[in-house]
Structures are given as structure tokens and as C-alpha cells.
Coordinates of C-alpha atoms in Angstrom, one line a residue:
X241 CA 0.0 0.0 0.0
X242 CA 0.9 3.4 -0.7
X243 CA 0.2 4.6 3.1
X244 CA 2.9 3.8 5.7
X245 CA 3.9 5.2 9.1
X246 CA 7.1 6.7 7.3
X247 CA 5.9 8.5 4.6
X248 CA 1.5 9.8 5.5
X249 CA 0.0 11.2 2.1
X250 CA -3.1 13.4 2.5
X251 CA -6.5 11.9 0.5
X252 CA -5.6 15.0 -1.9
X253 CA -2.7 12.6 -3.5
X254 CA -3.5 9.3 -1.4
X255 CA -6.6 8.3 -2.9
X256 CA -5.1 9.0 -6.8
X257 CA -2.5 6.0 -6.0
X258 CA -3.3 2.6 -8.2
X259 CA -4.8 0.4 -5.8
X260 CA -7.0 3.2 -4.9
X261 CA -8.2 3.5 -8.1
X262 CA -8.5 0.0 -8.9
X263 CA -10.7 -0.2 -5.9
X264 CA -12.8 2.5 -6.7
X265 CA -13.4 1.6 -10.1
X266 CA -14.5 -2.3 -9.1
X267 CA -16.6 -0.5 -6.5
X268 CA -18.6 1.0 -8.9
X269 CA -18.9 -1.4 -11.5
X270 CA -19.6 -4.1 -9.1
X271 CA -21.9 -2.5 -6.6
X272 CA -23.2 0.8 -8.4
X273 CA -25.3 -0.4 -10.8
X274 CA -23.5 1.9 -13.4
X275 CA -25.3 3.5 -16.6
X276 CA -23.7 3.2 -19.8
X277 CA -21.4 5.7 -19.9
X278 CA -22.9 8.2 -23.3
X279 CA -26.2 7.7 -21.4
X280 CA -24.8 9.6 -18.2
X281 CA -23.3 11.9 -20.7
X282 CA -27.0 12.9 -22.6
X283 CA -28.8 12.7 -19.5
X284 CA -26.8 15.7 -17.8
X285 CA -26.5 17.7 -21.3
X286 CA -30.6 17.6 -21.2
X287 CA -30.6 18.7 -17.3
X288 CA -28.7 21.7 -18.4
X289 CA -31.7 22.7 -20.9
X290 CA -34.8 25.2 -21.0
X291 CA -36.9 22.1 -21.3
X292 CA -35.4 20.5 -18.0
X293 CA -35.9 24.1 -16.4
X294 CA -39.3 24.3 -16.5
X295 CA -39.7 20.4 -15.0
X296 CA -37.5 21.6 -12.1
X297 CA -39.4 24.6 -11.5
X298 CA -42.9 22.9 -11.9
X299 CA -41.9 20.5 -8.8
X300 CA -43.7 20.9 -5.4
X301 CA -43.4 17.6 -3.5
X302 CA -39.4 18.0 -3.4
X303 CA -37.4 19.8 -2.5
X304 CA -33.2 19.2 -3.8
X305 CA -30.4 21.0 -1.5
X306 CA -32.1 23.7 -0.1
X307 CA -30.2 27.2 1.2
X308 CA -31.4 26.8 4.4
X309 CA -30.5 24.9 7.9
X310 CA -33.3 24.0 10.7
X311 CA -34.7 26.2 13.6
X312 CA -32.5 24.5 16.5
X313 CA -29.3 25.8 14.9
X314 CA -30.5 29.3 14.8
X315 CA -31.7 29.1 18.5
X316 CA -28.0 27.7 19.5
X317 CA -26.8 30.5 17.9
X318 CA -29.3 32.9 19.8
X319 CA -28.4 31.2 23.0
X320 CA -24.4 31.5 23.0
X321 CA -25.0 35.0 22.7
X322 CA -26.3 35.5 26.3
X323 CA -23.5 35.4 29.7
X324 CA -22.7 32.2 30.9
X325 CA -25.5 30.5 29.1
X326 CA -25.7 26.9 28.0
X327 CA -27.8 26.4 24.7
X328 CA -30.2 23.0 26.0
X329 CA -31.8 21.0 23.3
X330 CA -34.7 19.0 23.9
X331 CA -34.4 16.2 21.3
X332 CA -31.8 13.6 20.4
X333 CA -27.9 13.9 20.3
X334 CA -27.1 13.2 16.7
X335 CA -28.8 16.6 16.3
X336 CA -27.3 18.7 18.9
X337 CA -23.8 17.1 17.7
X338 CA -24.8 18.5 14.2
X339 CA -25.6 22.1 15.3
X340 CA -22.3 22.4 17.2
X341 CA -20.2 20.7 14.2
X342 CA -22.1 22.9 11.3
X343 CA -21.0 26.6 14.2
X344 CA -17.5 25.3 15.0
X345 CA -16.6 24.2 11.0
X346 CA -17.7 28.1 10.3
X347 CA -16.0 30.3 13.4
X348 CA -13.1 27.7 13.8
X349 CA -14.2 27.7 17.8
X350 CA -15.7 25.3 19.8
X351 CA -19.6 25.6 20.6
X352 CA -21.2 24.2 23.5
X353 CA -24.2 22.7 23.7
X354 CA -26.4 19.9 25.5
X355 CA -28.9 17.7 24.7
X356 CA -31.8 16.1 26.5
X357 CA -30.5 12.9 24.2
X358 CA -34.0 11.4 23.9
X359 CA -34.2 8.0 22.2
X360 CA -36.7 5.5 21.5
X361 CA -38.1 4.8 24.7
X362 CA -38.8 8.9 24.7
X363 CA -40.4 9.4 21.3
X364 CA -43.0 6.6 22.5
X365 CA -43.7 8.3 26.4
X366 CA -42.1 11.7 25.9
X367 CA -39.0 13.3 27.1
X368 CA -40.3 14.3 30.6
X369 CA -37.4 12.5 32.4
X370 CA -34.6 13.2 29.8
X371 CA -35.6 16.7 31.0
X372 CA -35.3 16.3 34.7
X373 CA -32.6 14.8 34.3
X374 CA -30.6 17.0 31.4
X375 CA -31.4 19.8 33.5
X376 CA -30.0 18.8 36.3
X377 CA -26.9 17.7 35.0
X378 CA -25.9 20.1 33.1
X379 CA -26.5 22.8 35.9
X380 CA -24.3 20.4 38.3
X381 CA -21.7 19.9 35.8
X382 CA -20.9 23.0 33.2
X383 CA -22.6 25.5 36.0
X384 CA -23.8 27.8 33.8
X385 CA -25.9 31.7 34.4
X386 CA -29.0 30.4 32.5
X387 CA -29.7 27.1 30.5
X388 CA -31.9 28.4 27.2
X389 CA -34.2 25.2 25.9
X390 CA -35.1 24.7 22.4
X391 CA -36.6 21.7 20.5
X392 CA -35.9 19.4 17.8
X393 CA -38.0 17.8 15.4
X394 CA -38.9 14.4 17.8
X395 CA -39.8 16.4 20.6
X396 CA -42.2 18.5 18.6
X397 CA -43.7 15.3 16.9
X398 CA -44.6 13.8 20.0
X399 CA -45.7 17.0 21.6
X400 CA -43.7 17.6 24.8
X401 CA -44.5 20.9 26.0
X402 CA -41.4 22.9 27.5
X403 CA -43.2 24.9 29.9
X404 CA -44.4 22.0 31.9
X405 CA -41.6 20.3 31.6
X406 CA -39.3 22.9 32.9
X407 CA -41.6 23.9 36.0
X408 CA -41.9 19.9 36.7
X409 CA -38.0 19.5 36.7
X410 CA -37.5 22.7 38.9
X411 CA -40.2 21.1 41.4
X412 CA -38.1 17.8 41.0
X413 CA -35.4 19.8 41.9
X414 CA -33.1 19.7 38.6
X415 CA -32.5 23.4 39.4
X416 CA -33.2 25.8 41.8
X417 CA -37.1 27.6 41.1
X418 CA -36.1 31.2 40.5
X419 CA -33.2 29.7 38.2
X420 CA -33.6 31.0 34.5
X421 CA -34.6 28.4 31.9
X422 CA -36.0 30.3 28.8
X423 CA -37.5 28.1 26.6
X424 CA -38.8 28.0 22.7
X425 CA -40.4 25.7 20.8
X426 CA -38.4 25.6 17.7
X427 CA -39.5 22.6 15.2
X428 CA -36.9 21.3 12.7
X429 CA -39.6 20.2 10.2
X430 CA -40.6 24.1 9.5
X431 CA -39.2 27.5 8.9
X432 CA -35.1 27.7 8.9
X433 CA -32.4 28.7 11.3
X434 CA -33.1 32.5 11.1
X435 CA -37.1 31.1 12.3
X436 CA -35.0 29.2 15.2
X437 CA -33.3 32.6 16.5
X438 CA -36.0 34.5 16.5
X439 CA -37.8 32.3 18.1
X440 CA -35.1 31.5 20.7
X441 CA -34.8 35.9 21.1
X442 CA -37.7 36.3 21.8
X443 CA -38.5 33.7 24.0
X444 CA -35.3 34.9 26.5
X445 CA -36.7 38.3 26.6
X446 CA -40.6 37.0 27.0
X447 CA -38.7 35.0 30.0
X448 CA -37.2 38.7 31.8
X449 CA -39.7 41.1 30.4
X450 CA -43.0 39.4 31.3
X451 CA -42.3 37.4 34.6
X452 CA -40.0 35.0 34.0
X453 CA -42.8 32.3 33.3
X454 CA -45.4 33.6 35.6
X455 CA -42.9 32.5 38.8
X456 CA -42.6 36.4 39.5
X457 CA -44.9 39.7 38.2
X458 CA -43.8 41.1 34.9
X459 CA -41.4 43.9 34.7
X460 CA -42.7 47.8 34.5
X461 CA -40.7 49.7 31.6
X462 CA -38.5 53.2 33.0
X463 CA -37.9 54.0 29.3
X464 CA -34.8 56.0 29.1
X465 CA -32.2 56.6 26.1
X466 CA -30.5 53.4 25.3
X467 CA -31.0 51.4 22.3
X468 CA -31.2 48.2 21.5
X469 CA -29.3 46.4 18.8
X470 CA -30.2 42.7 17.6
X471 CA -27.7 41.4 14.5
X472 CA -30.0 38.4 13.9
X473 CA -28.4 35.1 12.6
X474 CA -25.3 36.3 10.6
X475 CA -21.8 34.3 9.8
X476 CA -19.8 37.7 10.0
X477 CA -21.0 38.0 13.7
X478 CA -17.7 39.2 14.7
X479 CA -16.5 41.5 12.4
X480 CA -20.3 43.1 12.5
X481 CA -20.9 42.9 15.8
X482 CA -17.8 44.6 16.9
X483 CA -17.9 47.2 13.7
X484 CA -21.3 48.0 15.1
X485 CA -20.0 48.7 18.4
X486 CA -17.7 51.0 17.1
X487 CA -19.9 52.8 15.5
X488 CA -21.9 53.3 18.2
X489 CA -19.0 54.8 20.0
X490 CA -18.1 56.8 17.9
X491 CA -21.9 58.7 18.1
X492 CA -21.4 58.4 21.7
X493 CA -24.6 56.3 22.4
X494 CA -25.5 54.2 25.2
X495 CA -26.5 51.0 24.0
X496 CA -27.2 47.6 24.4
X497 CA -26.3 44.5 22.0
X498 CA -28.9 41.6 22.6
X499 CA -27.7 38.1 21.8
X500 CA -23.6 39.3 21.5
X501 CA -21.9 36.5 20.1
X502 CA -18.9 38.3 19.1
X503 CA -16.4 37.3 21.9
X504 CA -18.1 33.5 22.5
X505 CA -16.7 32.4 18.4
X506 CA -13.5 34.2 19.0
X507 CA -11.8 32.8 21.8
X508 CA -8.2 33.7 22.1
X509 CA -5.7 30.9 22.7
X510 CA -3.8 31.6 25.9
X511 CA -3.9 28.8 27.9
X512 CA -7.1 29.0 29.3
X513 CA -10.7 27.0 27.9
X514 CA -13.6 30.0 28.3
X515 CA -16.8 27.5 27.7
X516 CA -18.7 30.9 28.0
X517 CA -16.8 34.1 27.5
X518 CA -18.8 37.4 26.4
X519 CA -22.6 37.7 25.8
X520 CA -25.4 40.0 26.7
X521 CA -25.5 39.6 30.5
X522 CA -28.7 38.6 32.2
X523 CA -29.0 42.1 34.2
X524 CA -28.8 44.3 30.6
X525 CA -31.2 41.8 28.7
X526 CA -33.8 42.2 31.4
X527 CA -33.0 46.0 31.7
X528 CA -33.2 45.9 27.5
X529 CA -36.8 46.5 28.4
X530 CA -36.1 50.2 29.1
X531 CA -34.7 51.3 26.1
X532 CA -35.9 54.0 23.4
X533 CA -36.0 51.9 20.5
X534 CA -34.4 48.9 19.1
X535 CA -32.4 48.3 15.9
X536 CA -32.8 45.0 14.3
X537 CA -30.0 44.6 11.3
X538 CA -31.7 41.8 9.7
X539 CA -35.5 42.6 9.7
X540 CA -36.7 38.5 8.8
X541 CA -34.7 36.9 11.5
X542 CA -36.8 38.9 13.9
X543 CA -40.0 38.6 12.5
X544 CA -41.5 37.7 15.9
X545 CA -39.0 39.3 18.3
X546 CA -39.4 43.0 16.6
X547 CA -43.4 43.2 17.2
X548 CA -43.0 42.0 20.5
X549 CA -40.6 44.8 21.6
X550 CA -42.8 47.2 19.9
X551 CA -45.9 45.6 22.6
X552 CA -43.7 46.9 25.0
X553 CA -43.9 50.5 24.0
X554 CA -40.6 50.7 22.0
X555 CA -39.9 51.9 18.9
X556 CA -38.3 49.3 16.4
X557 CA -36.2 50.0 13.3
X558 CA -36.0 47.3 10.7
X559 CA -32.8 46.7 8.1
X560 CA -31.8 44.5 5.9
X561 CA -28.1 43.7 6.0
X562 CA -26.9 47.0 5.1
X563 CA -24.4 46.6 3.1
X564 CA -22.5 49.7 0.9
X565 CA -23.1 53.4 1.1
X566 CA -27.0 53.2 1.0
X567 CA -27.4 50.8 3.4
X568 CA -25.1 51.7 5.8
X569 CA -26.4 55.2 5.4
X570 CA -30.0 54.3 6.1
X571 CA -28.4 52.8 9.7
X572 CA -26.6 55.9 10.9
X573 CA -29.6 58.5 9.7
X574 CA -31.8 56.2 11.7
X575 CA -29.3 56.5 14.6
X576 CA -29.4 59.9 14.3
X577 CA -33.2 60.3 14.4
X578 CA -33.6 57.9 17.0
X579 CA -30.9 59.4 19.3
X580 CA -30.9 62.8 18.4
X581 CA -27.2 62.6 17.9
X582 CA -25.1 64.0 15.4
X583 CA -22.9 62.0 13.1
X584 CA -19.6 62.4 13.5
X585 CA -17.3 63.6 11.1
X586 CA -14.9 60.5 11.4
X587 CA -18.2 58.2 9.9
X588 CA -18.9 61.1 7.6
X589 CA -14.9 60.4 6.3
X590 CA -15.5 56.7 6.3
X591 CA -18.2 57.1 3.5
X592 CA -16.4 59.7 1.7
X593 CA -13.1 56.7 1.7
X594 CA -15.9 54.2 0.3
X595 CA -17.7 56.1 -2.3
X596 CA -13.9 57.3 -3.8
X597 CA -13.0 53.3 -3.9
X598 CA -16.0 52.8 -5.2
X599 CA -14.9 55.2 -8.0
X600 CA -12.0 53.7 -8.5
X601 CA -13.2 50.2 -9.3
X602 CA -17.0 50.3 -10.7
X603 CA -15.6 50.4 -14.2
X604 CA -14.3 46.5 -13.6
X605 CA -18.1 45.8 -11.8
X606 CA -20.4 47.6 -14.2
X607 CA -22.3 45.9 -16.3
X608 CA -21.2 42.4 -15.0
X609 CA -24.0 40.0 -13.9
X610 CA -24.7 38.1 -10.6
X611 CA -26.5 35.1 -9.0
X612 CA -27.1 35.5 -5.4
X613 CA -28.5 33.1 -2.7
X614 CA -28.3 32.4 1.0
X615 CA -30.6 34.3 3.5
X616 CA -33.2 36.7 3.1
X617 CA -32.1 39.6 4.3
X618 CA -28.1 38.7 3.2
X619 CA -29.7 38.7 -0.2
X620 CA -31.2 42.0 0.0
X621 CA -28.0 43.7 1.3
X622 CA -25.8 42.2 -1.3
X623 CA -28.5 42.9 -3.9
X624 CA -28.8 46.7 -3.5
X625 CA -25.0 47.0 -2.9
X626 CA -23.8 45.2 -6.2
X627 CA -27.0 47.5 -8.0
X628 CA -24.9 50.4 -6.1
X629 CA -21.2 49.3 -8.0
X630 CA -23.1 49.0 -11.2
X631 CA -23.3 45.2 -11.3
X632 CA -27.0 43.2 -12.3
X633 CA -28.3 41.0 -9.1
X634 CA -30.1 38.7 -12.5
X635 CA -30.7 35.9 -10.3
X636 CA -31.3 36.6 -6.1
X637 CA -32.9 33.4 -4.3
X638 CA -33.7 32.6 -0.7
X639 CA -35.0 29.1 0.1
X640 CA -36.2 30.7 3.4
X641 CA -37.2 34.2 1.6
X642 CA -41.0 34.7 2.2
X643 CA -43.7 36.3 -0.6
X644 CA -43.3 39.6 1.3
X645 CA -39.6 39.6 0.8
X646 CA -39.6 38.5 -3.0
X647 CA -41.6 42.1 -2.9
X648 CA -39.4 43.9 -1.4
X649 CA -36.7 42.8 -3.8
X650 CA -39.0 43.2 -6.6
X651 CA -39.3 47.0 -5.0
X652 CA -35.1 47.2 -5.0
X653 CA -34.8 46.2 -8.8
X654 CA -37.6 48.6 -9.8
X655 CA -35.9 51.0 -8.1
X656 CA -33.1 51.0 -10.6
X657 CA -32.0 50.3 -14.4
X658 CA -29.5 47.7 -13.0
X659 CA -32.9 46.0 -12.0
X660 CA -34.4 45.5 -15.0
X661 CA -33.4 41.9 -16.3
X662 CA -33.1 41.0 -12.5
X663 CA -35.2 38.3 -10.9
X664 CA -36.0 37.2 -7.6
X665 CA -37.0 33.6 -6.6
X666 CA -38.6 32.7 -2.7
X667 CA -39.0 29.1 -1.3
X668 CA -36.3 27.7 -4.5
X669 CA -33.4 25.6 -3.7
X670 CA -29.9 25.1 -5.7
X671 CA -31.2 22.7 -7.9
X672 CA -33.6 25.4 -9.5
X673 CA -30.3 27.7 -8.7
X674 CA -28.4 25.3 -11.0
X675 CA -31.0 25.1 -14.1
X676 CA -30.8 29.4 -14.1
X677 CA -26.9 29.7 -14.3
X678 CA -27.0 26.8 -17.5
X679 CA -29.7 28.7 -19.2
X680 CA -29.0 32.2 -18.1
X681 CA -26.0 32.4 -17.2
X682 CA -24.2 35.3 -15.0
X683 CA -20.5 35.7 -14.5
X684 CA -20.3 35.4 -10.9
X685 CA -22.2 33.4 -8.0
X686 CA -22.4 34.8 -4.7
X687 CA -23.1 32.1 -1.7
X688 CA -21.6 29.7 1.0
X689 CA -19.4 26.7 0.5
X690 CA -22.2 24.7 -0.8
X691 CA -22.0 27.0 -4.2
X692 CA -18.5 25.5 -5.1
X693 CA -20.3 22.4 -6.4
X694 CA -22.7 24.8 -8.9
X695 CA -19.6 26.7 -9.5
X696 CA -17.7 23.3 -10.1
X697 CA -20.5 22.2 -12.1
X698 CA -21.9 25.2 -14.4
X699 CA -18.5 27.0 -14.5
X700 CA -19.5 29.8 -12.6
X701 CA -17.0 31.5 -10.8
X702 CA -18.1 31.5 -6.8
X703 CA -17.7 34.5 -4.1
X704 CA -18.0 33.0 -0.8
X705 CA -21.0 34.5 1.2
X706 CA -22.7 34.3 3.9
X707 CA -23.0 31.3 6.4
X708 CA -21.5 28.2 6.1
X709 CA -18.2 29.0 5.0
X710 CA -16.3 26.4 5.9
X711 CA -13.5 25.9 3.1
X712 CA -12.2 29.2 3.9
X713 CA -11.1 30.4 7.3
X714 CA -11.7 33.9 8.9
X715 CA -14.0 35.6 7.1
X716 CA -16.3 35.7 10.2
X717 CA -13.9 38.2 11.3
X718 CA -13.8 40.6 9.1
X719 CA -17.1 43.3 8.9
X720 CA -19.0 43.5 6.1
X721 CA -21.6 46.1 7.4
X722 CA -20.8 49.7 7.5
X723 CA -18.5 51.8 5.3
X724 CA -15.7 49.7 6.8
X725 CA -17.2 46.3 6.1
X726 CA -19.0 47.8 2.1
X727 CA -15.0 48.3 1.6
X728 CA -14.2 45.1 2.6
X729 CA -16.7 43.2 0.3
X730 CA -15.2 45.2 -3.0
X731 CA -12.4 44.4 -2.1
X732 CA -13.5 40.4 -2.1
X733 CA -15.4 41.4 -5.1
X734 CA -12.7 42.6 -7.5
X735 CA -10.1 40.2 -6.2
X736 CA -12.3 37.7 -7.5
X737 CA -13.2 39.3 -11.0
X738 CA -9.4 40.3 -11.4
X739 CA -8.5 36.5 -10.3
X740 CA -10.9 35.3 -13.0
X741 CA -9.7 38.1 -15.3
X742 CA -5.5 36.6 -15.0
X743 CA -6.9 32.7 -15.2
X744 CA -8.4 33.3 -18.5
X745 CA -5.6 35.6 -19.9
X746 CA -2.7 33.1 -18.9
X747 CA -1.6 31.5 -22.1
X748 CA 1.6 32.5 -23.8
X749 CA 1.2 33.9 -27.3
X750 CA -2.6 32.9 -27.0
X751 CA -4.7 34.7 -24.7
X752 CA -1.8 36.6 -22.6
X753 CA -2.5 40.2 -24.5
X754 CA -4.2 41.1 -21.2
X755 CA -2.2 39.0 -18.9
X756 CA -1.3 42.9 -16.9
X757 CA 0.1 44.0 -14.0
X758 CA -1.7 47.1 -14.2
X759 CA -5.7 46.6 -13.7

């Protein structure tokens, strides 16, 4: 065998050795069933067709690859966000061990999370014990602030109800009574991640706001000026989180950041484990009730939490990623209005440093056509910033994207003559995302490691965005809202265009006439 203790080849050259290969071909021909080989061939030409197109797009009963992940993974996401607070998943293991695999492959940090770890004997009775139990081990043994529940699809199936679940295992004694145990029922089987964190939000803040569960009377609201800031379910939590905390300073406004998961998935290494480190601490989230107003970034992860805040006699601001000069310049107008502040000259320089890059590159953008997928409000960010460099957003789906947001999109294109060939496509999944780049092709895709497989198989040339990212490393560090983070994604932008531009100008004598050093 190729493989020995002396000399360790990587699968990238191990698996191209002979015996490898010989196995791999008498796997297939012996176990595969294998079609004729010019079958395979006129079978994927004819999936690449209009015809095929408008099959794919006619189906209803299946869906292939969807853009989306489940509700649980959003509400573990929610839950890390809080101090010292251990995300608590009613439902099996193999799910819980999926959520924390699918966070720490993005962020390149460990996640911790728990699990009731119901089996078979539970999906027949219900979960009551796994409860009592989970509960009170993980309070004994990872000792954390608060323990935030959430479900999975078995537990919602069978119909365990969290509420009397919880009070039975603080009566049983799993943890103290006046401990705090938010809870949200958060079923796999509908809605997405970004339906799973608001969910999960607005279940912690139903738990301080309105009496913790009826076990004490709901709290009065002392408005006074802070605000409120929620960045919703976003793979750039870092870099956002912590460029929207500078921009807050720099206005000199008293704030609050609900759900902060910027220091929890960036961990130094110094010797020392921090199972929790950061998060929104339990005294501001309650106190959250008193601010003026609160700022959601990403308006359909908070579809729930935003009209419950506004119950409570706050006013809510609702954005959509922003992305770019517009977007970003929506944000700090609304600050402005909200706080009666006045913006800074240093942000005022910011934009003025992103409209003159801007001018130096839109002549490499302009004109050039796009595919974009991933979430809903990710899509409309990226959308109205690429419309903003002078670029076509021809293709924008969400599988998770709603009817009222395929308006609003509709709205953006209308809104400009970079819109007009542009379509928007809600509830789709990459399959239908393939049959558009083979019959109306663009000349880049924007999405998240998944799109390297359209991009390996349709030749379109793919800009990592949005969450997972897991081939890459970092990216969650680096802001892409503001002026700061609009700069950063031109910059990701044109690298790509100009790396595409050198691949297909590479040939000596052939096609190097625009091989330059100079772009």
C-alpha cells in the first residue's frame, strides 16, 4: 500500500494512488449499478436545458439541496449569545452534535451545547425524564448563568410541552425555582435557522420582560435613552458585531447588543478554555426593556422578536443587512433620528473613503452580472449593494425568503436600471439555482461553501457569502456592514473578478494580450 507510518500522504494525493483507483473503479462497477457511460453523458446535457428548467421549476413535493439549515441551529446561535449560558436542546444527540459541528466548522471555535439525548423509549412516552434529568446535570456539571431550551423535530412530533416540563423538573429539583430556563419551541420540520433565532430571542426576553414564566410579576418599563441592537443570525458576527459597536461609540450612544456573540466564536488561545466568554448579561437583557427603540440589522430573522418589543412600547427599526453606502447610510440617519445625535465627522470620512474606492473600481463591476443566494435579508443587502457598483443581481434566491420579501426585492430592482433583467425567486433551492446559471448564465455566483459544487459544475465562478463557510477560514472576522465592512466586500469582489480576469488571460502567445500588471 501506498500509506505507511514513514511517509502519511493526505487523500488529496492518497486516494489518486493505483490500488486506490483500482478499488474504486470495481466499487462501482460491481456495486453501483452503473449506466452506460454516453447515457450519463446525454442525460446531464438535457438537465442543463430550458426544457429541464421548466420540470425543475414545476416540482412541489421535493425539494433538492435547499439554502437553508433548521430552527434549533439558529436558537443555538441565539443562546451563545447571552453570559454564561448553556444552549439546552430537547431532542436527540445526533442533532445537537450536528448544530455544534455545522458553528465550530464556520468560526473555527468550539460551541457548547447539550442535549436532553431522547431516544426511543422517549419518542414513544415523551421526554419528561430526559428533562429532569438533562437539567439537572448540566447545571451540576458545566454550572452555567442560564440554561436556554429549544426543541428538535422528535420532541415537537410527540408534543412535549417545554413549559411544563421545565416547572416539573425545577419542582423535582433539577435546578433551583427562580433559576432562569428560557425556553422556545423551535421545530426542525418548519421555517429555517433564522425562524430558530427568533424564536429563541424572543423567548429569552418573554422570560425577563414578562415574569420570567409567571414565577414572579412582569417587569414595569422606566424608558430611558439606550437602544437596542439585535444582529440576527449572521456568519460575520464578529467583524459586524464589533464594527457595530464601534460605530456606536463613535456617536457616543448608550447601547445595548442583545444576543452578542462576538467574543463566544472568538476565543483567544492563551492557555485557558472559556466555555462561556462574552454575551449579553442577564441584568442588561432584562433592563433591554427600558430602552428607546431597538435596531434589528436583519429585519426576517426577527419577525417575531421586533413586534413583541414594539408591545412593549418601543420603537423598532427594521434593516436588511446593510451593506454599501446606502445601506449603511440608512443605519446611521436612523441612529441619528432615533438618538438625536449627530454624526460624527470620522463616519462622515469613512463614507467619503468608500464612495472614492467605489470610483476607482465600478468600471471592472459595471455591467457584469450576478447570482445570489443564502438568507433573506443577506440577499437583499448584497442585492442593492452590487445594483450600487453598477453590477446586475439577474438571479437573487432565498429558500427561506418569504412572498413579502420577494416584494421587497422586486421594490429594489424597480428601483433601478440595473434592475431590470433582474429576478427574484422565494422558497427555490440550488437545484432550481443550477437550471438558471446553464440557461441564463451570469458571471459570478455569490453564496456559501455549498455554491462550489454549482460553480464546479456550471463553471460559474463562486464569491464566498454568507454562512456556512467552511473551506475558507476567517471571514467571520472581518465586517461587512458599515463603510468599513461595504469596503471590505469590494475588495473580495474585484479580487475575485481580477483572479478570473488573469486565469483566463494566462496562455503565452494565445490569450496573454491582457495578462497585466496594471488593472
Amino acid at each position: 500500500m501506498s500509506q505507511n507510518a514513514e511517509k502519511v500522504l493526505d487523500h488529496f494525493n492518497l486516494f489518486r494512488e493505483p490500488e486506490y483507483q483500482e478499488m474504486l473503479k470495481n466499487k462501482k462497477e460491481q456495486f453501483e449499478n452503473p449506466e452506460p457511460a454516453d447515457k450519463l453523458v446525454q442525460v446531464r446535457e438535457w438537465t442543463k436545458t430550458w426544457e429541464y428548467r421548466e420540470k425543475n421549476f414545476a416540482r412541489e413535493a421535493l425539494t433538492v439541496n435547499p439554502a437553508k439549515a433548521c430552527q434549533p441551529l439558529g436558537a443555538v446561535f441565539a443562546a451563545v449569545g447571552f453570559e454564561s449560558t448553556m444552549p439546552f436542546v430537547h431532542g436527540s444527540q445526533g442533532c445537537v452534535a450536528y448544530y455544534r459541528s455545522h458553528l465550530s466548522r464556520h468560526f473555527k471555535e468550539p460551541t457548547s451545547c447539550v442535549s436532553s439525548s431522547m431516544t426511543e423509549d422517549a419518542a414513544v412516552f415523551g421526554g419528561l425524564n430526559n428533562m429532569i434529568d438533562g437539567l439537572a446535570n448540566t447545571y451540576a456539571m458545566y454550572k452555567p448563568k442560564m440554561i436556554a431550551v429549544s426543541t428538535t423535530c422528535m420532541a415537537e412530533v410527540i408534543g412535549d410541552d417545554l413549559n411544563a416540563f421545565i416547572k416539573t423538573s425545577k419542582e423535582k429539583g433539577s435546578v433551583p425555582e427562580a433559576y432562569d430556563v428560557p425556553f422556545a419551541h423551535t421545530p426542525a420540520f418548519v421555517g429555517s435557522h433564522i425562524t430558530g433565532y427568533d424564536n429563541a430571542l424572543k423567548g429569552v426576553l418573554a422570560h425577563f420582560w414578562d415574569g420570567k414564566a409567571g414565577t414572579v410579576p412582569a417587569l414595569v418599563r422606566e424608558a430611558n435613552e439606550k437602544i437596542n441592537f439585535i444582529g440576527g443570525f449572521d456568519g460575520y458576527t464578529v467583524g459586524n458585531t464589533r464594527e457595530v459597536k464601534r460605530i456606536l461609540d463613535l456617536m457616543n450612544l448608550e447601547y445595548t447588543i442583545l444576543a452578542d456573540t462576538s467574543d463566544v466564536f472568538d476565543t483567544p488561545s492563551d492557555g485557558k478554555f472559556r466555555m462561556y466568554d462574552g454575551g449579553t448579561t442577564l441584568e442588561d437583557t432584562a433592563a433591554a426593556l427600558n430602552a428607546k427603540a431597538t435596531f434589528s440589522m436583519q429585519e426576517y430573522c426577527t419577525e417575531k422578536t421586533l413586534p413583541f418589543i414594539a408591545e412593549h412600547g418601543q420603537e423598532v427599526v427594521a434593516l436588511n443587512c446593510p451593506i454599501g453606502v446606502s445601506g449603511t447610510d440608512k443605519f446611521i440617519m436612523e441612529l441619528a433620528r432615533v438618538s438625536g445625535k449627530a454624526i460624527p465627522d470620522e463616519l462622515k470620512k469613512e463614507r467619503g473613503r468608500l464612495v472614492d474606492a467605489i470610483a476607482d473600481s465600478t468600471a471592472h463591476i459595471h455591467g457584469k452580472k450576478f447570482a445570489i443566494y443564502g438568507d433573506p435579508d443577506q440577499c437583499l443587502g448584497l442585492a442593492a449593494f452590487l445594483m450600487e457598483l453598477g453590477g446586475e443581481p439577474t438571479h437573487v434566491l432565498a429558500t427561506n425568503g418569504t412572498k413579502h420579501w420577494a416584494e421587497k426585492v422586486q421594490a429594489l430592482f424597480d428601483s433601478s436600471p440595473f434592475g431590470k433583467d433582474c429576478h427574484v425567486y422565494a422558497g427555490k433551492d440550488l437545484w432550481h439555482m443550477r437550471s438558471l446559471l446553464f440557461t441564463e448564465p451570469v458571471d459570478f455566483l455569490f453564496g456559501n461553501t455549498y455554491g462550489k459544487y454549482l460553480e464546479r459544475d456550471t463553471g460559474t465562478p463562486l464569491i464566498r457569502y454568507g454562512f456556512p463557510i467552511f473551506d475558507r477560514h476567517h471571514h467571520h472576522r472581518y465586517p461587512i456592514w458599515g463603510y468599513q465592512g461595504g469596503l471590505n466586500m469590494l475588495v473580495r469582489i474585484l479580487d475575485k473578478i481580477f483572479d478570473e480576469i488573469d486565469n483566463n488571460s494566462n496562455v503565452p502567445s494565445q490569450s496573454d494580450y491582457s495578462f497585466d500588471i496594471i488593472r
